[in-house]
mmCIF file of C-alpha atoms in Angstrom:
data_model
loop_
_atom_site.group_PDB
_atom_site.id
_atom_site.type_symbol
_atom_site.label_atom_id
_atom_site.label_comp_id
_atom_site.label_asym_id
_atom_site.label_seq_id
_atom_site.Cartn_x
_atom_site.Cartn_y
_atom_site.Cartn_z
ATOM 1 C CA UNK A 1 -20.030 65.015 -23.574
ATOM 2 C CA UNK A 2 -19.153 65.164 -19.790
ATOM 3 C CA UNK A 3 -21.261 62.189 -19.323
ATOM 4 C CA UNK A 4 -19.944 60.239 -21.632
ATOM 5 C CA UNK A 5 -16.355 61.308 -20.901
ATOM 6 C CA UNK A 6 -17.480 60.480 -17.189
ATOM 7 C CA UNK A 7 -18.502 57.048 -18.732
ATOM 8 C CA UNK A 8 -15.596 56.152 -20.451
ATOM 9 C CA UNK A 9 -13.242 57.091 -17.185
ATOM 10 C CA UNK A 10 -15.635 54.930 -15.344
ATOM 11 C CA UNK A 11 -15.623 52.039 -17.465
ATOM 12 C CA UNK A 12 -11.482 52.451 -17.627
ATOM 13 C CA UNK A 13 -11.668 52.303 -13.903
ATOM 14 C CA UNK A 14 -13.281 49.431 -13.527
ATOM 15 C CA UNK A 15 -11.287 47.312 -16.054
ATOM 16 C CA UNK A 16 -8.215 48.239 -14.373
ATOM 17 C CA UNK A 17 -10.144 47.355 -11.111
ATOM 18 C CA UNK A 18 -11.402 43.714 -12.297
ATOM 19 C CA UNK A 19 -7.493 43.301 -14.218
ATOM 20 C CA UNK A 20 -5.724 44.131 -11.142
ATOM 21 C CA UNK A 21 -7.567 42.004 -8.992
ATOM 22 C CA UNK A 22 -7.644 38.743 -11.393
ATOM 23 C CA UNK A 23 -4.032 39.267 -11.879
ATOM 24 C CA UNK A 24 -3.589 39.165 -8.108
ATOM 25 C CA UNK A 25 -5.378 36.607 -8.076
ATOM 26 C CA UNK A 26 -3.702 34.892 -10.630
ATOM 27 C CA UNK A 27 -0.637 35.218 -9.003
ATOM 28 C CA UNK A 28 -2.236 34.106 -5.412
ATOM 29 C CA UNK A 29 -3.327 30.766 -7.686
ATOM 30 C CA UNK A 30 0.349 30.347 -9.059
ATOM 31 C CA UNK A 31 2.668 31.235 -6.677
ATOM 32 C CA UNK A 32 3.560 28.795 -3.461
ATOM 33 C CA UNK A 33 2.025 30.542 -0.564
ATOM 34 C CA UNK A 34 2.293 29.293 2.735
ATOM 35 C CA UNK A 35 -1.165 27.200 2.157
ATOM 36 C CA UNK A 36 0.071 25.849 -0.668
ATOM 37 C CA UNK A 37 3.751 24.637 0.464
ATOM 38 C CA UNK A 38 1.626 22.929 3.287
ATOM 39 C CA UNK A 39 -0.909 21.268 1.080
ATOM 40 C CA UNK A 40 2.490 19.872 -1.123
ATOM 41 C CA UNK A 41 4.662 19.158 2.357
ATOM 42 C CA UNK A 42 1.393 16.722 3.436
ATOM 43 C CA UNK A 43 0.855 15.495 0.473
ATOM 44 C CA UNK A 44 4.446 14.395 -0.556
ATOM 45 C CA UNK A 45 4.651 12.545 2.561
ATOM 46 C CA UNK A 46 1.583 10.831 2.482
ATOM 47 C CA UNK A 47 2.406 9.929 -1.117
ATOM 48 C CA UNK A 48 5.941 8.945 -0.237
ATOM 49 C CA UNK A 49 5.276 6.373 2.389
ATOM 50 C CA UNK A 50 3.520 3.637 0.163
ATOM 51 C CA UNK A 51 6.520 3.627 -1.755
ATOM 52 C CA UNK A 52 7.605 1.091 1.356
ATOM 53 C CA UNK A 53 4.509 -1.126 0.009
ATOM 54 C CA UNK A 54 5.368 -0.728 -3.579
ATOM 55 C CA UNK A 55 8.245 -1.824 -3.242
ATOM 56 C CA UNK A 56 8.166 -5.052 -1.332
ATOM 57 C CA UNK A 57 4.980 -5.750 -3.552
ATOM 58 C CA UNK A 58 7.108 -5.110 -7.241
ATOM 59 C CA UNK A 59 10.228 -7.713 -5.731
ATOM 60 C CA UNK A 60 7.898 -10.378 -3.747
ATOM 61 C CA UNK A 61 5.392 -10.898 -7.246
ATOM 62 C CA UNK A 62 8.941 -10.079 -9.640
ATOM 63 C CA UNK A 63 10.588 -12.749 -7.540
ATOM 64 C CA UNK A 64 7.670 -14.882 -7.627
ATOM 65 C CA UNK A 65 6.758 -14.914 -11.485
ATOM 66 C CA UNK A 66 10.573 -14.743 -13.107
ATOM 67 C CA UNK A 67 12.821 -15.512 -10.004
ATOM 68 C CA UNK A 68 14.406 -11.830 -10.483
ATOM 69 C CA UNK A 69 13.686 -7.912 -9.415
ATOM 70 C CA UNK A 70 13.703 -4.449 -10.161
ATOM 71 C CA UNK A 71 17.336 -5.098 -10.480
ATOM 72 C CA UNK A 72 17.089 -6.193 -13.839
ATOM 73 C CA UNK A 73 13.509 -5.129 -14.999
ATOM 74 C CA UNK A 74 13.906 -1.494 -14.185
ATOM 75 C CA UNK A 75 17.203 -0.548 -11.919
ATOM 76 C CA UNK A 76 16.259 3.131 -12.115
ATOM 77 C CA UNK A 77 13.681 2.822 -9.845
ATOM 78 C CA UNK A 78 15.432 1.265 -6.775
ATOM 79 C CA UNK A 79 17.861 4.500 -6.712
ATOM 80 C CA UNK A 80 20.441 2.239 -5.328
ATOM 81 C CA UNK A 81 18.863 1.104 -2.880
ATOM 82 C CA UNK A 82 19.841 -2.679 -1.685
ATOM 83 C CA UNK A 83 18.863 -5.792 -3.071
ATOM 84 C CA UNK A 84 15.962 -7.498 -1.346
ATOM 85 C CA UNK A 85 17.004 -10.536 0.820
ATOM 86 C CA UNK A 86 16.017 -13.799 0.155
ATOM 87 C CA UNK A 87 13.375 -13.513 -2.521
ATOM 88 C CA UNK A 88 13.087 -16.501 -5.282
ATOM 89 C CA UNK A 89 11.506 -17.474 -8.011
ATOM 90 C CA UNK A 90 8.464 -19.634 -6.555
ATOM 91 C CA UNK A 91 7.144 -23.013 -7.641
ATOM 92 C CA UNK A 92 3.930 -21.791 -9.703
ATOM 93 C CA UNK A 93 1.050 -23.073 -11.958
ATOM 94 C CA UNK A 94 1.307 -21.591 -15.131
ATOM 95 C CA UNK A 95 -2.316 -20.092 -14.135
ATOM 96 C CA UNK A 96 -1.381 -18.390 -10.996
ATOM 97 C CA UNK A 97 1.741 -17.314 -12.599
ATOM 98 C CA UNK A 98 0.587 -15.722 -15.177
ATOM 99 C CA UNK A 99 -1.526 -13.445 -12.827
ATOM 100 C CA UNK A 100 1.391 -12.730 -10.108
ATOM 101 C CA UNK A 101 3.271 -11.766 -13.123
ATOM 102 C CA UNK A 102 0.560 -9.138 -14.399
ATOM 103 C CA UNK A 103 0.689 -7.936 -10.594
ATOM 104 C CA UNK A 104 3.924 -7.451 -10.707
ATOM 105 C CA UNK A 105 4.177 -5.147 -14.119
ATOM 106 C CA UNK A 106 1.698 -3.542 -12.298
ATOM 107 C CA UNK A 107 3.933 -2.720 -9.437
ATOM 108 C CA UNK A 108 6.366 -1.438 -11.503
ATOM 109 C CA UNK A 109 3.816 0.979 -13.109
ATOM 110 C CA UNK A 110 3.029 2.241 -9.009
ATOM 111 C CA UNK A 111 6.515 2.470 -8.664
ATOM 112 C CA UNK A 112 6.667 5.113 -11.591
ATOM 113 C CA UNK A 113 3.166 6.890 -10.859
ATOM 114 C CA UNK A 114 4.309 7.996 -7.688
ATOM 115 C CA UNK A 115 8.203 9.018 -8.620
ATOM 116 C CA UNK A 116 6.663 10.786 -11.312
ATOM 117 C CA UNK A 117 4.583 12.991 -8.666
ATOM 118 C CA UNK A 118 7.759 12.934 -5.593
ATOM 119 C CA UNK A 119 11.053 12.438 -5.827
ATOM 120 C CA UNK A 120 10.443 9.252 -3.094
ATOM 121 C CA UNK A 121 13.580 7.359 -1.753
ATOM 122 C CA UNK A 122 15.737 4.744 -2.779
ATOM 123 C CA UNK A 123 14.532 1.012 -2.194
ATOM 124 C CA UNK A 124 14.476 -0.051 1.516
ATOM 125 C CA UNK A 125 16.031 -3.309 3.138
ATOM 126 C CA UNK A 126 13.604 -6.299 2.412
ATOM 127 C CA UNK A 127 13.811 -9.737 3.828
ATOM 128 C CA UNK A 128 11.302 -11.557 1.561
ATOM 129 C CA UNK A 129 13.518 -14.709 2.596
ATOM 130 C CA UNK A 130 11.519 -18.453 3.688
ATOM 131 C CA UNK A 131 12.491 -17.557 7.076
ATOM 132 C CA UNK A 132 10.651 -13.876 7.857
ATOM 133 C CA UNK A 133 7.362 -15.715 5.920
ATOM 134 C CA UNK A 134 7.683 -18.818 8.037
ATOM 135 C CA UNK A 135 8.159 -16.404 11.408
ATOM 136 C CA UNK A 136 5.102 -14.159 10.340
ATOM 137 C CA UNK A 137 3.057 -17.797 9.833
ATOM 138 C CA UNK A 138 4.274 -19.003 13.061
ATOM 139 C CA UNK A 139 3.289 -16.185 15.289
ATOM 140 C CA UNK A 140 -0.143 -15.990 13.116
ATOM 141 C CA UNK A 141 -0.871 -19.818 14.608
ATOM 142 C CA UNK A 142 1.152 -19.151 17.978
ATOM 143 C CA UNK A 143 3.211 -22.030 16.900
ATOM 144 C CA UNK A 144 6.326 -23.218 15.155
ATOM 145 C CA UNK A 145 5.015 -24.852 11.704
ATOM 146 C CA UNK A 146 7.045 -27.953 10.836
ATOM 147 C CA UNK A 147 8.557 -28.094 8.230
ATOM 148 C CA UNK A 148 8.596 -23.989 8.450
ATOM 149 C CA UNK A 149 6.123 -22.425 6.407
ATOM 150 C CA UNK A 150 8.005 -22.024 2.619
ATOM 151 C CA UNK A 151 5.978 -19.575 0.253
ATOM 152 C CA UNK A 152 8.226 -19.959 -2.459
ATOM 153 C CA UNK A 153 7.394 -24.258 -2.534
ATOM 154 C CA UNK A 154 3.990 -24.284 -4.317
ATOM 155 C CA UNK A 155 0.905 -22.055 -5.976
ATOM 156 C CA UNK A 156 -1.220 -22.555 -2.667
ATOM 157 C CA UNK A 157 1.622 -21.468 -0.210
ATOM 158 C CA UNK A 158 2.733 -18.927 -2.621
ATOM 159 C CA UNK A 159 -1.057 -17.237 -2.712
ATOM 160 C CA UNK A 160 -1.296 -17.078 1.009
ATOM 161 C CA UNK A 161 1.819 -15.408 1.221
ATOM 162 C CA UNK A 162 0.427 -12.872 -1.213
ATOM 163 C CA UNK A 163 -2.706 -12.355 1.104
ATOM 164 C CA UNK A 164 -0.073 -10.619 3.329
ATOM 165 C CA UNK A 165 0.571 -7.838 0.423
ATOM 166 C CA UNK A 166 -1.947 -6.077 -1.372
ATOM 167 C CA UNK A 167 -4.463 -5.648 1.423
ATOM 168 C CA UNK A 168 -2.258 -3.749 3.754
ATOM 169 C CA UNK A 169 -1.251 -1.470 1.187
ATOM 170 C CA UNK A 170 -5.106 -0.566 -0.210
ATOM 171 C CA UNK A 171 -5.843 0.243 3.248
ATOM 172 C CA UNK A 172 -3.456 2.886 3.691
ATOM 173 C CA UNK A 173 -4.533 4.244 0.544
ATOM 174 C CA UNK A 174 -7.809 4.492 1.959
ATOM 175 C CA UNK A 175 -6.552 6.028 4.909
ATOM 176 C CA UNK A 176 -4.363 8.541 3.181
ATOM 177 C CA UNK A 177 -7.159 9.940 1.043
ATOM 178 C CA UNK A 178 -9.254 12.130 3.044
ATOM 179 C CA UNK A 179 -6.088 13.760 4.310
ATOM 180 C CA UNK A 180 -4.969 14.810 0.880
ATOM 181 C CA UNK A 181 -5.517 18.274 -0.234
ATOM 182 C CA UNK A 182 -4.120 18.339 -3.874
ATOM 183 C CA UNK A 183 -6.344 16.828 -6.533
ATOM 184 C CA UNK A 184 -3.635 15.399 -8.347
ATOM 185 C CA UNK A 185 -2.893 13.605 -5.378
ATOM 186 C CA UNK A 186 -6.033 12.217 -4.535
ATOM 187 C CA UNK A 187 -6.588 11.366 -7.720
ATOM 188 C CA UNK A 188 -3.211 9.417 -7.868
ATOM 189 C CA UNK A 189 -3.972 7.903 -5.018
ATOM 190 C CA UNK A 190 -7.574 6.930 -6.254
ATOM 191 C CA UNK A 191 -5.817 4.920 -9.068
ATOM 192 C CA UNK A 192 -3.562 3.203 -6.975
ATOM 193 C CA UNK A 193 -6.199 2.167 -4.429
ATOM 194 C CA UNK A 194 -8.601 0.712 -7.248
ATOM 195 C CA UNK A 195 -5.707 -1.355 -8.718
ATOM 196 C CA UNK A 196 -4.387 -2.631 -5.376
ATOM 197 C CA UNK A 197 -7.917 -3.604 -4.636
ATOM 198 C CA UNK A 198 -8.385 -5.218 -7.762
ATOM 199 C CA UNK A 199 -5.126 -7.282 -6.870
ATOM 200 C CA UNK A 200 -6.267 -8.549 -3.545
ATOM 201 C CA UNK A 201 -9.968 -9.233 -5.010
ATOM 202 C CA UNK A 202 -7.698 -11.600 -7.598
ATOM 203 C CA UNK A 203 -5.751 -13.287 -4.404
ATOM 204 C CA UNK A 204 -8.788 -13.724 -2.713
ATOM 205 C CA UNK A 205 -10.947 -15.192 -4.981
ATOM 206 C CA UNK A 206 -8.423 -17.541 -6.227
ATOM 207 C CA UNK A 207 -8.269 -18.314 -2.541
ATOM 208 C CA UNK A 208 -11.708 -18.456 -1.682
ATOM 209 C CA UNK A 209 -12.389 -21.213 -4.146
ATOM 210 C CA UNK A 210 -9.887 -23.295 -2.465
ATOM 211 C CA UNK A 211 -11.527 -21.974 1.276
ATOM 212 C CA UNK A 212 -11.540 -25.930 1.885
ATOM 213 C CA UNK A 213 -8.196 -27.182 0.651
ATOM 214 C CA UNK A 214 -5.651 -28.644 3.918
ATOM 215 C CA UNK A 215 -2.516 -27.250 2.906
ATOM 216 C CA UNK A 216 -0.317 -29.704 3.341
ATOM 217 C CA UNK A 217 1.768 -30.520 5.813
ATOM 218 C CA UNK A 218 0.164 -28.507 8.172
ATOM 219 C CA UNK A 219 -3.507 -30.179 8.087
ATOM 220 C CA UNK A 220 -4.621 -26.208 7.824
ATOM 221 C CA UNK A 221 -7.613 -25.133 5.598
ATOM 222 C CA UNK A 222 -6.580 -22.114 3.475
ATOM 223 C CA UNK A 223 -9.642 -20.561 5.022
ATOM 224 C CA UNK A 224 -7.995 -21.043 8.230
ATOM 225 C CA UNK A 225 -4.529 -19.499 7.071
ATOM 226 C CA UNK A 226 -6.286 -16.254 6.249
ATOM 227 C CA UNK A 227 -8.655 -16.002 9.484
ATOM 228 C CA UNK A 228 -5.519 -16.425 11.380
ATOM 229 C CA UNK A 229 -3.439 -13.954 9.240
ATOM 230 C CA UNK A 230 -6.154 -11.331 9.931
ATOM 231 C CA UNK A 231 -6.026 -11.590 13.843
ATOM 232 C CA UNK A 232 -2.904 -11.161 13.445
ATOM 233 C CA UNK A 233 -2.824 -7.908 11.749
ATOM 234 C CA UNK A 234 -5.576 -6.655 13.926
ATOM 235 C CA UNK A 235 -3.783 -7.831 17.265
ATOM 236 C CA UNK A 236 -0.378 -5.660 15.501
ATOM 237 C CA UNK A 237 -2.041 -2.776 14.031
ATOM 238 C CA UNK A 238 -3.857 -2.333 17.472
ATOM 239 C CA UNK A 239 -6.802 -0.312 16.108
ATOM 240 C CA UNK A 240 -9.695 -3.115 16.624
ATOM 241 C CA UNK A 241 -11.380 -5.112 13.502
ATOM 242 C CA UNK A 242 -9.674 -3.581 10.712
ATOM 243 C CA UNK A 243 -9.324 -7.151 9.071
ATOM 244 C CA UNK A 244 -11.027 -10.613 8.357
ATOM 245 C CA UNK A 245 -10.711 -13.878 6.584
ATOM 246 C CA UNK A 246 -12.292 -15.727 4.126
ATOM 247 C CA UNK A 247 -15.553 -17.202 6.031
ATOM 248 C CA UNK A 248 -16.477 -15.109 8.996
ATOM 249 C CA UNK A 249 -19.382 -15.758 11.392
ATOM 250 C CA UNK A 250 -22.678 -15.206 9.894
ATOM 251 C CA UNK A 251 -22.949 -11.708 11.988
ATOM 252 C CA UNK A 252 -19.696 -10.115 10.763
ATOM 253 C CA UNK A 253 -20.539 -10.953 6.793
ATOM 254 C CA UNK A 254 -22.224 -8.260 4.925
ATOM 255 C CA UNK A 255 -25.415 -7.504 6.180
ATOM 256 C CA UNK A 256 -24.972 -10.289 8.640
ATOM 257 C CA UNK A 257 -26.587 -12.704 5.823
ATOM 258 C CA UNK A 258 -23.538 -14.913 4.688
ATOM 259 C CA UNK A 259 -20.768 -16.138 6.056
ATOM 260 C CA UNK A 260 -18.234 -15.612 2.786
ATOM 261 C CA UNK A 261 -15.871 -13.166 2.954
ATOM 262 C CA UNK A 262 -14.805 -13.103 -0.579
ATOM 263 C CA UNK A 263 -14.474 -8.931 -0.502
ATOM 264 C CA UNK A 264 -13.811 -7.734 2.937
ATOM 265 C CA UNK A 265 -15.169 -4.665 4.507
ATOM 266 C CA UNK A 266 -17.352 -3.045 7.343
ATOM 267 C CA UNK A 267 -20.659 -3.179 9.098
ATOM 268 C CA UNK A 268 -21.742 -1.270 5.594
ATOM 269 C CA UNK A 269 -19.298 -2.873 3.302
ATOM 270 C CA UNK A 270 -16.880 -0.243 2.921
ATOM 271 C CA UNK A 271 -13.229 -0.729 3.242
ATOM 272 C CA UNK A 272 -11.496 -0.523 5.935
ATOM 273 C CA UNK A 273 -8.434 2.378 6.324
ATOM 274 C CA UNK A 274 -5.542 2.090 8.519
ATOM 275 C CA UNK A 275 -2.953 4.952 9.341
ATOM 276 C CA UNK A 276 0.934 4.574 8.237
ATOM 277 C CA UNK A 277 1.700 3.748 12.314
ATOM 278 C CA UNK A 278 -0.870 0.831 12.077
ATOM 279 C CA UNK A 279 0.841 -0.297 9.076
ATOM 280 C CA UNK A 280 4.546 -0.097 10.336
ATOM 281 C CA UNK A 281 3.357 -1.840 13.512
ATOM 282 C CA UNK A 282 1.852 -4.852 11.269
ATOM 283 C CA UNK A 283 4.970 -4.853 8.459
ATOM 284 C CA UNK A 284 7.430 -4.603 10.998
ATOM 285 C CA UNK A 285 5.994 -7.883 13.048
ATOM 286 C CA UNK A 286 6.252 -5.877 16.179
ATOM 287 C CA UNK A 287 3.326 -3.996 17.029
ATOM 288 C CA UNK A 288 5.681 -0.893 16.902
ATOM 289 C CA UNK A 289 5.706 1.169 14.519
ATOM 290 C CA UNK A 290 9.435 2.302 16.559
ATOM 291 C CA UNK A 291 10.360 -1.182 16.397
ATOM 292 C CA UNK A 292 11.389 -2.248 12.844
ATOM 293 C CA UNK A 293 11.746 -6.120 12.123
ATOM 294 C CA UNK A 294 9.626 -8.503 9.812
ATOM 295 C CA UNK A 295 10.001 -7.434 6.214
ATOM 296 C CA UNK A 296 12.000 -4.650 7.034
ATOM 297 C CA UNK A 297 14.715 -5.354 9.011
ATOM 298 C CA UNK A 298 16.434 -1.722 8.922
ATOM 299 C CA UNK A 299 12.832 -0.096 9.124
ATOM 300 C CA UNK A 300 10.491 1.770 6.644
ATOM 301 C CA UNK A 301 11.935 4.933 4.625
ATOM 302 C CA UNK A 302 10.577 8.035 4.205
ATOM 303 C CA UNK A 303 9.456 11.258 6.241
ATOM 304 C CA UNK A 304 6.726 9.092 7.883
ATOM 305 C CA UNK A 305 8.448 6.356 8.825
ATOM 306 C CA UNK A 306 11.656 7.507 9.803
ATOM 307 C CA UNK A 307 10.480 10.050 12.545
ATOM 308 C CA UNK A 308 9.330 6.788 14.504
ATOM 309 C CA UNK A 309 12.891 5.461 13.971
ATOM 310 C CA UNK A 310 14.675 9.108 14.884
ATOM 311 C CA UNK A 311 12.174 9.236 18.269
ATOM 312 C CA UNK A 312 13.963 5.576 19.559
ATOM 313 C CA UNK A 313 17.170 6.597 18.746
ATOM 314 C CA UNK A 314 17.425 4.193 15.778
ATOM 315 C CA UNK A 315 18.376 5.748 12.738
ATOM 316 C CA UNK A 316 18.313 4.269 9.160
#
């Protein structure tokens, strides 16, 4: 009987033991601790920052396919923030609108995925006007393009304006996603990424098929518009090859057998990441990420972006 009493007590112990420690535990899982409140401070920044992207990517392919914004197609979103300068509705094949149209639904949807996970900010200052593509074109060729380089004026134009867009944003995404620790938000981001780099697969392909075309009036290959494009975000984002055209030199295609370029990646075909200062150097036009200009002429919001601003003295 003492045994078995001796038992039971035992047994009781133990429970309370194992119940004690799970609810600790428990509460250790739940609770914001000090690692956790880190793990959501990163994160929500990280996550935050593409919202820049987002946006100018929702109004530029908005603009584009119905020659209005998130103004009118979902207000909410922008959070008051100002009405993007200079965008239009651009002079489209019914083909190639009918994607840039799908991209841009699908911009609104990124819009929402990542407001539904932070709070974000209201919509930045955009210039999507003729002029800030026609200044981005001319320092891409180290020349002034006459007439100036018009996005908005046909399909062709339109699409290598677009090769600015997606690409920048898929390689932050990349870049973001080893320095997430939430699963939710690496698997967020993981959805965005594939989407974005479905979108600038679409652009281009499209492109890529046209590799030979002379835009007119500029006697300029679209292969040659991209090529140029990419040294140009390479020269601004200051972080070496991070970028390439269409048709590369045989060495720099994948496994230095072709010279196509239809997907672009590494020395082992992976993409290629970049960190938010490489991207606020290449948005901006400037090479700065302190130095705001280009498509966003007050600078980038956010955490991220603004302590650039703040550290110049330039405040949004």
């Amino acid at each position: 009987m003492a045994i078995a009493k001796e038992r039971r007590s035992l047994l009781v112990s133990t429970v309370m033991v194992f119940f004690v420690f799970n609810v600790h535990h428990l509460q250790v899982m739940s609770c914001p601790d000090v690692q956790a409140t880190n793990c959501t401070d990163q994160d929500r920044k990280l996550l935050e920052f593409p919202l820049n992207l987002e946006y100018l990517e929702a109004e530029f392919f908005l603009f584009g396919a119905l020659g209005f914004g998130l103004d009118i197609v979902a207000p909410n979103l922008t959070m008051g923030g100002p009405s993007p300068i200079g965008a239009q509705k651009a002079n489209l094949d019914p083909f190639t609108r009918d994607i840039i149209l799908q991209f841009a639904w699908q911009e609104v949807g990124h819009l929402r995925a990542i407001k539904k996970t932070v709070k974000g900010f209201a919509r930045p200052q955009l210039d999507l006007s003729k002029k800030a593509f026609a200044k981005v074109m001319d320092k891409a060729f180290g020349k002034k393009f006459v007439p100036p380089f018009n996005p908005y004026a046909n399909s062709y134009n339109y699409l290598i304006a677009s090769y600015l867009v997606p690409y920048v944003g898929l390689t932050g995404y990349v870049g973001a996603n080893p320095k997430l620790q939430c699963p939710a938000s690496r698997k967020l981001v993981a959805g965005l990424l594939g989407v974005e780099s479905g979108q600038d697969a679409v652009i281009r392909g499209m492109l890529y098929a046209q590799a030979g075309h002379i835009v007119y009036p500029y006697g300029v290959t679209v292969a040659a518009f991209t090529n140029k494009i990419s040294d140009l975000r390479n020269k601004l984002g200051k972080s070496g090859v991070k970028d390439e055209g269409l048709v590369v030199p045989k060495a720099m295609g994948a496994e230095g057998q072709v010279i196509g370029n239809v997907l672009v990646g590494d020395e082992m075909s992976l993409a290629f990441d970049r960190t938010p200062e490489e991207i606020l150097r290449i948005v901006y036009g400037s090479g700065n990420e302190s130095v705001p200009g280009g498509f966003y002429p007050k600078g980038a919001d956010g955490e991220i972006a603004k302590s650039y601003l703040v550290t110049v003295g330039n405040k949004v």
